[in-house]
mmCIF file of C-alpha atoms in Angstrom:
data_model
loop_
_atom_site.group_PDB
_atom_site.id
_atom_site.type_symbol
_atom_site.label_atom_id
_atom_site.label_comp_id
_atom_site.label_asym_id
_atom_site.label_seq_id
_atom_site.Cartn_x
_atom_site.Cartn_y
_atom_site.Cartn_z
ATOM 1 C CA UNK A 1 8.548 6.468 19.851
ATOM 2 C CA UNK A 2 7.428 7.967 23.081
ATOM 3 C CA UNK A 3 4.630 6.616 25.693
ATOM 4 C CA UNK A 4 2.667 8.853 23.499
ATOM 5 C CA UNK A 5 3.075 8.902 19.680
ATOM 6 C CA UNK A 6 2.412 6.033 16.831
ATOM 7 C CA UNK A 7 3.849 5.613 13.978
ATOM 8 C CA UNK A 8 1.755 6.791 10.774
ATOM 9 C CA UNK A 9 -0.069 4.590 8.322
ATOM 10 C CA UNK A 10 0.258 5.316 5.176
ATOM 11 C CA UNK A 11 -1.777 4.292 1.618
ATOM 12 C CA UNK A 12 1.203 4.483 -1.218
ATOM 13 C CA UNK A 13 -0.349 4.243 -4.706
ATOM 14 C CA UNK A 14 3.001 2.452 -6.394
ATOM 15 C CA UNK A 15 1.942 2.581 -10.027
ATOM 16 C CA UNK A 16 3.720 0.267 -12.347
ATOM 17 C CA UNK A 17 7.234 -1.277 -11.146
ATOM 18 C CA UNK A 18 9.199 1.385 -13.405
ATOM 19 C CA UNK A 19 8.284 3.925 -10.051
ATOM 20 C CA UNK A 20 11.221 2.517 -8.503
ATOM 21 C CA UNK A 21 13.806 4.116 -11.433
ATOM 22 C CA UNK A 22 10.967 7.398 -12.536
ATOM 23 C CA UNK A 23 10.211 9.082 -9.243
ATOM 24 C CA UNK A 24 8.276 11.369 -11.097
ATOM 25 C CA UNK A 25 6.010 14.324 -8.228
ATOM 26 C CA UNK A 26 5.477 11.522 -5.706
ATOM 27 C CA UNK A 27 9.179 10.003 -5.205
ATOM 28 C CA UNK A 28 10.386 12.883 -3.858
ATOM 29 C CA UNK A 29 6.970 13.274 -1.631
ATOM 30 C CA UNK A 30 7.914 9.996 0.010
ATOM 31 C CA UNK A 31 11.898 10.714 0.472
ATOM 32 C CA UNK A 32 11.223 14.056 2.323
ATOM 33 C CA UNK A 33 8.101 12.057 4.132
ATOM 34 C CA UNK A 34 10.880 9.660 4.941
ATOM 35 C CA UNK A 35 13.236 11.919 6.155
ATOM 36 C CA UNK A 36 10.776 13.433 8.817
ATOM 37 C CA UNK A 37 9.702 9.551 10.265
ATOM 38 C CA UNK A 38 12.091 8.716 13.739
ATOM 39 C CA UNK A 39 11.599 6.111 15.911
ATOM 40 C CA UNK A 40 10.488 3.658 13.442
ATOM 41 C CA UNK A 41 10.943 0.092 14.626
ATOM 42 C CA UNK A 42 9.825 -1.519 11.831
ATOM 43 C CA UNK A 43 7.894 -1.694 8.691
ATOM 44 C CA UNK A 44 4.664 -3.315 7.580
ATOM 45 C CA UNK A 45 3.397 -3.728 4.243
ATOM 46 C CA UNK A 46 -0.064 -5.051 2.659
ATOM 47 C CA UNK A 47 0.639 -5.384 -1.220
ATOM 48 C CA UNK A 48 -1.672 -6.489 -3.918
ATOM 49 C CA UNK A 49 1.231 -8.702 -5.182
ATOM 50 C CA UNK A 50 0.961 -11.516 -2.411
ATOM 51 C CA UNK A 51 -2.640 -13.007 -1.755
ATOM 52 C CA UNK A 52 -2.948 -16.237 -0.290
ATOM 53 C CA UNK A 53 -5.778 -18.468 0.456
ATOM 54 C CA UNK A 54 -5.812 -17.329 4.217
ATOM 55 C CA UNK A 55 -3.892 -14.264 5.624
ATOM 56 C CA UNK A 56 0.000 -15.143 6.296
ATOM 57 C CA UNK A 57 2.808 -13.446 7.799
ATOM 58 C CA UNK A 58 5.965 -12.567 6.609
ATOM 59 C CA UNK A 59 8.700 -14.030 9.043
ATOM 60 C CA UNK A 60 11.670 -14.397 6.773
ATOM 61 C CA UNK A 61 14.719 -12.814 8.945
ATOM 62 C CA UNK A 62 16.255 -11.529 5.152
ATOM 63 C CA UNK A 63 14.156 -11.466 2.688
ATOM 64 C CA UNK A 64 15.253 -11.360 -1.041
ATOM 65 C CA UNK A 65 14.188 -8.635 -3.301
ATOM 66 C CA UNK A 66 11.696 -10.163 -5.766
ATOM 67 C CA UNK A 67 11.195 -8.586 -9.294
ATOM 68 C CA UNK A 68 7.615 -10.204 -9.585
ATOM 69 C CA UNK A 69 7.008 -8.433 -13.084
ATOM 70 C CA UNK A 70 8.435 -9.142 -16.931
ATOM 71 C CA UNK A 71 8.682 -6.724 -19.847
ATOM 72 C CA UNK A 72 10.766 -3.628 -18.332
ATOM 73 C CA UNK A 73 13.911 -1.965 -18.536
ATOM 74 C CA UNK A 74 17.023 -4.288 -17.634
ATOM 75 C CA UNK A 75 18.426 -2.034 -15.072
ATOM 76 C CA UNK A 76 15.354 -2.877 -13.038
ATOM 77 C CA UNK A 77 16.006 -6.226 -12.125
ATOM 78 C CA UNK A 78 19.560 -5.223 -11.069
ATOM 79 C CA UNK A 79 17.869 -2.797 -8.276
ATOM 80 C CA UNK A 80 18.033 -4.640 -4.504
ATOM 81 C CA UNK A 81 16.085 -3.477 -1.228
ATOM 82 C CA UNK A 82 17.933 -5.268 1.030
ATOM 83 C CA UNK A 83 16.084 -4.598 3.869
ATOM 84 C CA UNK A 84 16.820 -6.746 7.157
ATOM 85 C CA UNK A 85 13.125 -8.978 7.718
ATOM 86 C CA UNK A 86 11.290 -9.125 11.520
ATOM 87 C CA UNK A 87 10.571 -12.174 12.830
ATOM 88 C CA UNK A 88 10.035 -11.269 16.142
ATOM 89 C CA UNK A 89 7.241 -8.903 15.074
ATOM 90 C CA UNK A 90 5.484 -11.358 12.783
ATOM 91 C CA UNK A 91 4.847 -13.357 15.528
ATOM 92 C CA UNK A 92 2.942 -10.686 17.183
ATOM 93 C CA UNK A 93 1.127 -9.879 13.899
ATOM 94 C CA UNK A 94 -0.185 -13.233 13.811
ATOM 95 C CA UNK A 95 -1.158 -12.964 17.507
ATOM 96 C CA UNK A 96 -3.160 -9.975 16.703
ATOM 97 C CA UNK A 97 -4.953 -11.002 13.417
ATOM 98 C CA UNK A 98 -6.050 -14.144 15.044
ATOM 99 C CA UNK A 99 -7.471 -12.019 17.947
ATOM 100 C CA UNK A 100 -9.280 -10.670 15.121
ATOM 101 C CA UNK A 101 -10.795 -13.550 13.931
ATOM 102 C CA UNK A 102 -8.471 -13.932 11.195
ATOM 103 C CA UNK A 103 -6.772 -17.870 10.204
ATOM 104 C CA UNK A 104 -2.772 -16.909 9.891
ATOM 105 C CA UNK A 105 -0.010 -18.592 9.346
ATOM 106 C CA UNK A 106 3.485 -17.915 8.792
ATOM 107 C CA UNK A 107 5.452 -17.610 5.932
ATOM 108 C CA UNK A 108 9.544 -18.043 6.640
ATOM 109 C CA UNK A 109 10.879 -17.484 2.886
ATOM 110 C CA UNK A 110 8.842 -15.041 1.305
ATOM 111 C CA UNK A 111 10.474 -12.083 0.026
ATOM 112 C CA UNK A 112 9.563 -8.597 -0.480
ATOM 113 C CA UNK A 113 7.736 -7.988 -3.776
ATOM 114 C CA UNK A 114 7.699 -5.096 -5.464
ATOM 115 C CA UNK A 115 4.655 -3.536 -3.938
ATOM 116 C CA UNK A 116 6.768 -3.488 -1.009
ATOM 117 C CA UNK A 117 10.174 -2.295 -1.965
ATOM 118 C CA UNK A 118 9.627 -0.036 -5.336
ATOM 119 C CA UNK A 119 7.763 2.571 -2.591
ATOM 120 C CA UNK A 120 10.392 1.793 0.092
ATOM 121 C CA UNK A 121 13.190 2.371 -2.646
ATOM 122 C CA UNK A 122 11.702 6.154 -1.685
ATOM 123 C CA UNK A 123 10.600 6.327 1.511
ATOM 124 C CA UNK A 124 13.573 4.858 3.117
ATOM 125 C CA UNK A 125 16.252 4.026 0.579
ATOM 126 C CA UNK A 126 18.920 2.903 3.037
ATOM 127 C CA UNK A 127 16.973 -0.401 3.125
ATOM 128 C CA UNK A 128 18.029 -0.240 7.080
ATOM 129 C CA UNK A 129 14.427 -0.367 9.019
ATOM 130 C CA UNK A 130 13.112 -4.120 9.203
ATOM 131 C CA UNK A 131 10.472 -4.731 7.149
ATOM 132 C CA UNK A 132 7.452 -7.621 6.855
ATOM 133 C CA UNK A 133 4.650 -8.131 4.478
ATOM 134 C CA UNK A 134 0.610 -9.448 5.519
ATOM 135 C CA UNK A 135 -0.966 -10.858 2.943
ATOM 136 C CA UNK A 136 -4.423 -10.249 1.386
ATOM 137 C CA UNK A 137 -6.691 -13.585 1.082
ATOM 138 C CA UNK A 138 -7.943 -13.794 -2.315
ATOM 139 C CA UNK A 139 -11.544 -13.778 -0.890
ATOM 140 C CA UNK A 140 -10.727 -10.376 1.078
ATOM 141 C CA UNK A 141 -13.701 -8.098 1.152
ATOM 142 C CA UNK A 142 -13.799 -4.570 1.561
ATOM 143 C CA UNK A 143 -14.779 -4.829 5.029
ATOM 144 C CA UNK A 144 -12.649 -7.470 5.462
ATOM 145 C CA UNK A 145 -9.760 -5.291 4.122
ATOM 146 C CA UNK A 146 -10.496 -2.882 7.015
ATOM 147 C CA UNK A 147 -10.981 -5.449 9.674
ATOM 148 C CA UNK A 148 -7.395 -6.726 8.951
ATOM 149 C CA UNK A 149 -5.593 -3.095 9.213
ATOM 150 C CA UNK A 150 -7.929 -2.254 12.663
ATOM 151 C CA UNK A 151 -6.250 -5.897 14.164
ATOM 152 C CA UNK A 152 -2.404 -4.289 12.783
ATOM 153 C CA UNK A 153 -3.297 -1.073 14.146
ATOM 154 C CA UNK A 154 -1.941 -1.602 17.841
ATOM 155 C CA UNK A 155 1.423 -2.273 16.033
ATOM 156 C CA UNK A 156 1.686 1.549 15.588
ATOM 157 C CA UNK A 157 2.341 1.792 19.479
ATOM 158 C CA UNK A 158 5.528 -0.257 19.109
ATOM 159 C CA UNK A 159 6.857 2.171 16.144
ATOM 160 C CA UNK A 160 5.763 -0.219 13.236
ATOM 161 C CA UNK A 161 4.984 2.191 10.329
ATOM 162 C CA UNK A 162 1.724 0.519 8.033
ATOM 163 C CA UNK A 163 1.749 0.939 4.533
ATOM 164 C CA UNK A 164 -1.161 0.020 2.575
ATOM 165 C CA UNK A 165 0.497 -0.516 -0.609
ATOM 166 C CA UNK A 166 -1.814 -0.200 -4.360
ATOM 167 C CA UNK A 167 -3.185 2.102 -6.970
ATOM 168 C CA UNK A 168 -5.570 4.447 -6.189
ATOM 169 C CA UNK A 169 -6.506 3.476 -9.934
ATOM 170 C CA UNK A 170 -5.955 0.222 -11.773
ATOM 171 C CA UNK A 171 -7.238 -0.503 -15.501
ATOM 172 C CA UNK A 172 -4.284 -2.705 -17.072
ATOM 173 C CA UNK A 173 -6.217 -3.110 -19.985
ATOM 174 C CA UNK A 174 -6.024 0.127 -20.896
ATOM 175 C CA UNK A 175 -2.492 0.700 -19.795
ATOM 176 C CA UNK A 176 -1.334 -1.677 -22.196
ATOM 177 C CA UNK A 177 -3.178 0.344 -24.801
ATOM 178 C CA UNK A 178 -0.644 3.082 -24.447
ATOM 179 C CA UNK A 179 -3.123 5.574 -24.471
ATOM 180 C CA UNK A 180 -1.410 9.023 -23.531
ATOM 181 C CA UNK A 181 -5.391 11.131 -23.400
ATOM 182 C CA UNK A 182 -6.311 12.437 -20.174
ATOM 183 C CA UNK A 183 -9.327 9.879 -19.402
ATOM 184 C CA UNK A 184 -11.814 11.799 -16.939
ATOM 185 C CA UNK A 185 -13.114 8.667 -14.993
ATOM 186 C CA UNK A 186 -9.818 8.548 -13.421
ATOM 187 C CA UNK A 187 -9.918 12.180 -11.847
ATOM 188 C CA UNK A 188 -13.971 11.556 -11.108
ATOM 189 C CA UNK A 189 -13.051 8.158 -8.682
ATOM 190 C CA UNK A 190 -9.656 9.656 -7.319
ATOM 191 C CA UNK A 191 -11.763 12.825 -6.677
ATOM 192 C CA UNK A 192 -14.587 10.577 -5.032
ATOM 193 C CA UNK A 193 -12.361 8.792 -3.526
ATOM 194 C CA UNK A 194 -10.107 12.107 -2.282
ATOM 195 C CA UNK A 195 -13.585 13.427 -0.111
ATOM 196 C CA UNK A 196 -14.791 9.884 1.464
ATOM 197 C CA UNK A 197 -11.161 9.516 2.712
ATOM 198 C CA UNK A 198 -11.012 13.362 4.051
ATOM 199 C CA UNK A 199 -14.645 12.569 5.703
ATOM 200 C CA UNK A 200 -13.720 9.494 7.365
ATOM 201 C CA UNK A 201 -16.627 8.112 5.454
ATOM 202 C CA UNK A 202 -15.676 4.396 5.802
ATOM 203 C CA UNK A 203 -19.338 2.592 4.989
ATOM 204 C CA UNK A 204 -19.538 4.483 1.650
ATOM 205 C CA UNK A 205 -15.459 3.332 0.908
ATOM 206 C CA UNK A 206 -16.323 -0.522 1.998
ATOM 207 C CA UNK A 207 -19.301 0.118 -0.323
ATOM 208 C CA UNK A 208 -17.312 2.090 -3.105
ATOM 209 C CA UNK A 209 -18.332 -0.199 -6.031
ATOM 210 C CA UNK A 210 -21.560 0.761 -6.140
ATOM 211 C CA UNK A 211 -21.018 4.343 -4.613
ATOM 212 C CA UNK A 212 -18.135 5.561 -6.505
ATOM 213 C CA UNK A 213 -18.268 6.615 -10.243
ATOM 214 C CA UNK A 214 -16.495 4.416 -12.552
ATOM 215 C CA UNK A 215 -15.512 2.312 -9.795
ATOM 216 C CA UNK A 216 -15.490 -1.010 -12.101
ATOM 217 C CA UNK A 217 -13.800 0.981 -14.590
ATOM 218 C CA UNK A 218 -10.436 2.018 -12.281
ATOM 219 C CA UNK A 219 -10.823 -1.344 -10.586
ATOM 220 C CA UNK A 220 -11.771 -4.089 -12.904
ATOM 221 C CA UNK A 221 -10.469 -6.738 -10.272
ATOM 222 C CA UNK A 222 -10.171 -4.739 -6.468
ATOM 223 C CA UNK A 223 -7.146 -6.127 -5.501
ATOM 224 C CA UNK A 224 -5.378 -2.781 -5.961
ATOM 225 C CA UNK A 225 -7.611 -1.061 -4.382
ATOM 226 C CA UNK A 226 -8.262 -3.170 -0.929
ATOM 227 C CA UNK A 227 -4.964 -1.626 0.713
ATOM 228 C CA UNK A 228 -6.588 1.950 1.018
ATOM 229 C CA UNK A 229 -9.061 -0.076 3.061
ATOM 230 C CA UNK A 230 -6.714 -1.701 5.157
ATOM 231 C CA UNK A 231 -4.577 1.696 5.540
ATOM 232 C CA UNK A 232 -8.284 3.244 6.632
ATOM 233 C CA UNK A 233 -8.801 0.578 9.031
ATOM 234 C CA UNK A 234 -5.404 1.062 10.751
ATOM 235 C CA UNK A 235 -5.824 4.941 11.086
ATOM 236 C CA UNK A 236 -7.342 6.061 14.711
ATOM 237 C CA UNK A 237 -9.034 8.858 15.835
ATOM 238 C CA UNK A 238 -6.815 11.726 15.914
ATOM 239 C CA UNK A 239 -4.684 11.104 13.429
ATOM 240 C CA UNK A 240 -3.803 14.059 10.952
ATOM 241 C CA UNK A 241 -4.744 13.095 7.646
ATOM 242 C CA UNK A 242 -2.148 14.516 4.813
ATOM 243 C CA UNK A 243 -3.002 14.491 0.792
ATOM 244 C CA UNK A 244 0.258 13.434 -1.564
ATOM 245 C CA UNK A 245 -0.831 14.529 -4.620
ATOM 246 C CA UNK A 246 1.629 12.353 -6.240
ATOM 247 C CA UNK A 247 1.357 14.408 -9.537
ATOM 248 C CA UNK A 248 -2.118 13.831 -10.678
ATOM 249 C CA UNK A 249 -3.237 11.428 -13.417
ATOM 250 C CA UNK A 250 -0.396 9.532 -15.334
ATOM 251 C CA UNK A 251 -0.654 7.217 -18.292
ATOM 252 C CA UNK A 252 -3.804 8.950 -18.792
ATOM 253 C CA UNK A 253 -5.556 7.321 -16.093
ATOM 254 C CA UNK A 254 -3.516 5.766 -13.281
ATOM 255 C CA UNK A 255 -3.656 8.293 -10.286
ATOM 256 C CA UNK A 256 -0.884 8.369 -8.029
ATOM 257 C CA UNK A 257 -2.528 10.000 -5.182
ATOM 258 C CA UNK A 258 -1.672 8.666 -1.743
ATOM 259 C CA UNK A 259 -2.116 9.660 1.766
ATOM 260 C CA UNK A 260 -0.489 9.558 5.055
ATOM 261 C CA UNK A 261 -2.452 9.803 8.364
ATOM 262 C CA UNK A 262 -0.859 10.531 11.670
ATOM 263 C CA UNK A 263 2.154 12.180 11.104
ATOM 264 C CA UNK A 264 3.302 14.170 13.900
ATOM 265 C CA UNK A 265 2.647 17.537 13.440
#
């Protein structure tokens, strides 16, 4: 990276673990995406898989792929990310988030779960950038969510790419159902969602449970949802915001859209 670019942040919306082997419209997205990043130093993920009672740090020099889900295909659990860790860097995370107010500690055996690696399986399949993980405290707010990525953001001037890493929506329950209809709350918050995000309206996202339609409805628990926040909070002023369409609505109502801000143009 030069004295004047950052790396991008981007918000992935992973869907369910079975991404990693159906690429579907967004896989592809992310490998060209991939192909046009240089000068990345590292990697930083937020994932709605790892919450802890305070923020921690990912510090574990190689961390193990972790298939943190049960039910699917075999041939899933036989896929590895074996992506070299970053110490060095989680050191300076920490120094950074407590700057920010933020309690963190540091966690030396964690691996990478799957809302880390099933989107990196994409974006960078040769597993060869280092990559760390931040966890979300359970008692993360949505303000909260954005504090956190605005005390990562300086990271971008060292060539660490952010990924906010969730589901733009998130109803398990009716996942599980198998239901295969088109379900028009889904396109109604994505589509919300879509213009806050393109406005840089940030009070009515922190606020998007009682501003967005259906918002309880795609988010029944926010989890999934907090690492658009985080992705919004480590975006700066200037940064070119692009729109992965990520094929529309799947499963009748999860929404794979995602976004990428700062890429250079």
């Amino acid at each position: 990276m030069t004295a004047h670019t950052q790396a991008p942040v981007l918000f992935i919306s992973h869907g369910a673990p079975t991404f990693a082997m159906e690429p579907g419209v967004l896989g592809p997205q992310l490998q060209a995406l991939g192909q046009q990043l240089s000068g990345i130093k590292a990697v930083l993920v937020v994932s709605p898989h790892w919450q802890t009672r305070e923020v921690q740090v990912m510090a574990t020099p190689q961390p193990e792929t972790v298939h943190d889900f049960g039910g699917f295909p075999s041939a899933l659990y036989d896929l590895q990310y074996p992506a070299p860790g970053a110490p060095a860097l989680a050191q300076e995370a920490v120094r950074l988030l407590a700057a920010a107010g933020f309690r963190p500690g540091v966690d030396a055996r964690r691996g990478l779960d799957h809302g880390a690696w099933v989107p990196l399986y994409h974006l960078l399949p040769d597993a060869r950038v280092p990559v760390l993980q931040v966890s979300m405290p359970v008692s993360l707010t949505t303000a909260q969510a954005v504090a956190l990525g605005r005390a990562l953001a300086p990271l971008r001037a060292q060539g660490v790419l952010i990924i906010g890493s969730g589901s733009m929506t998130h109803n398990l329950y009716e996942f599980r159902q198998g239901t295969t209809r088109l379900e028009a709350y889904a396109e109604e918050f994505a589509a919300w969602v879509r213009t806050a995000v393109l406005a840089h309206a940030i009070q009515p996202l922190i606020a998007y449970r009682a501003e967005a339609p259906h918002a309880v409805r795609a988010h029944p628990t926010e989890e999934h949802f907090l690492p658009l926040l985080v992705a919004l909070g480590a975006q700066q002023e200037g940064d070119v915001l692009q729109v992965l369409d990520g094929g529309g609505i799947l499963h009748g109502m999860l929404s794979m859209e995602s976004y990428v801000w700062g890429m250079p143009q």
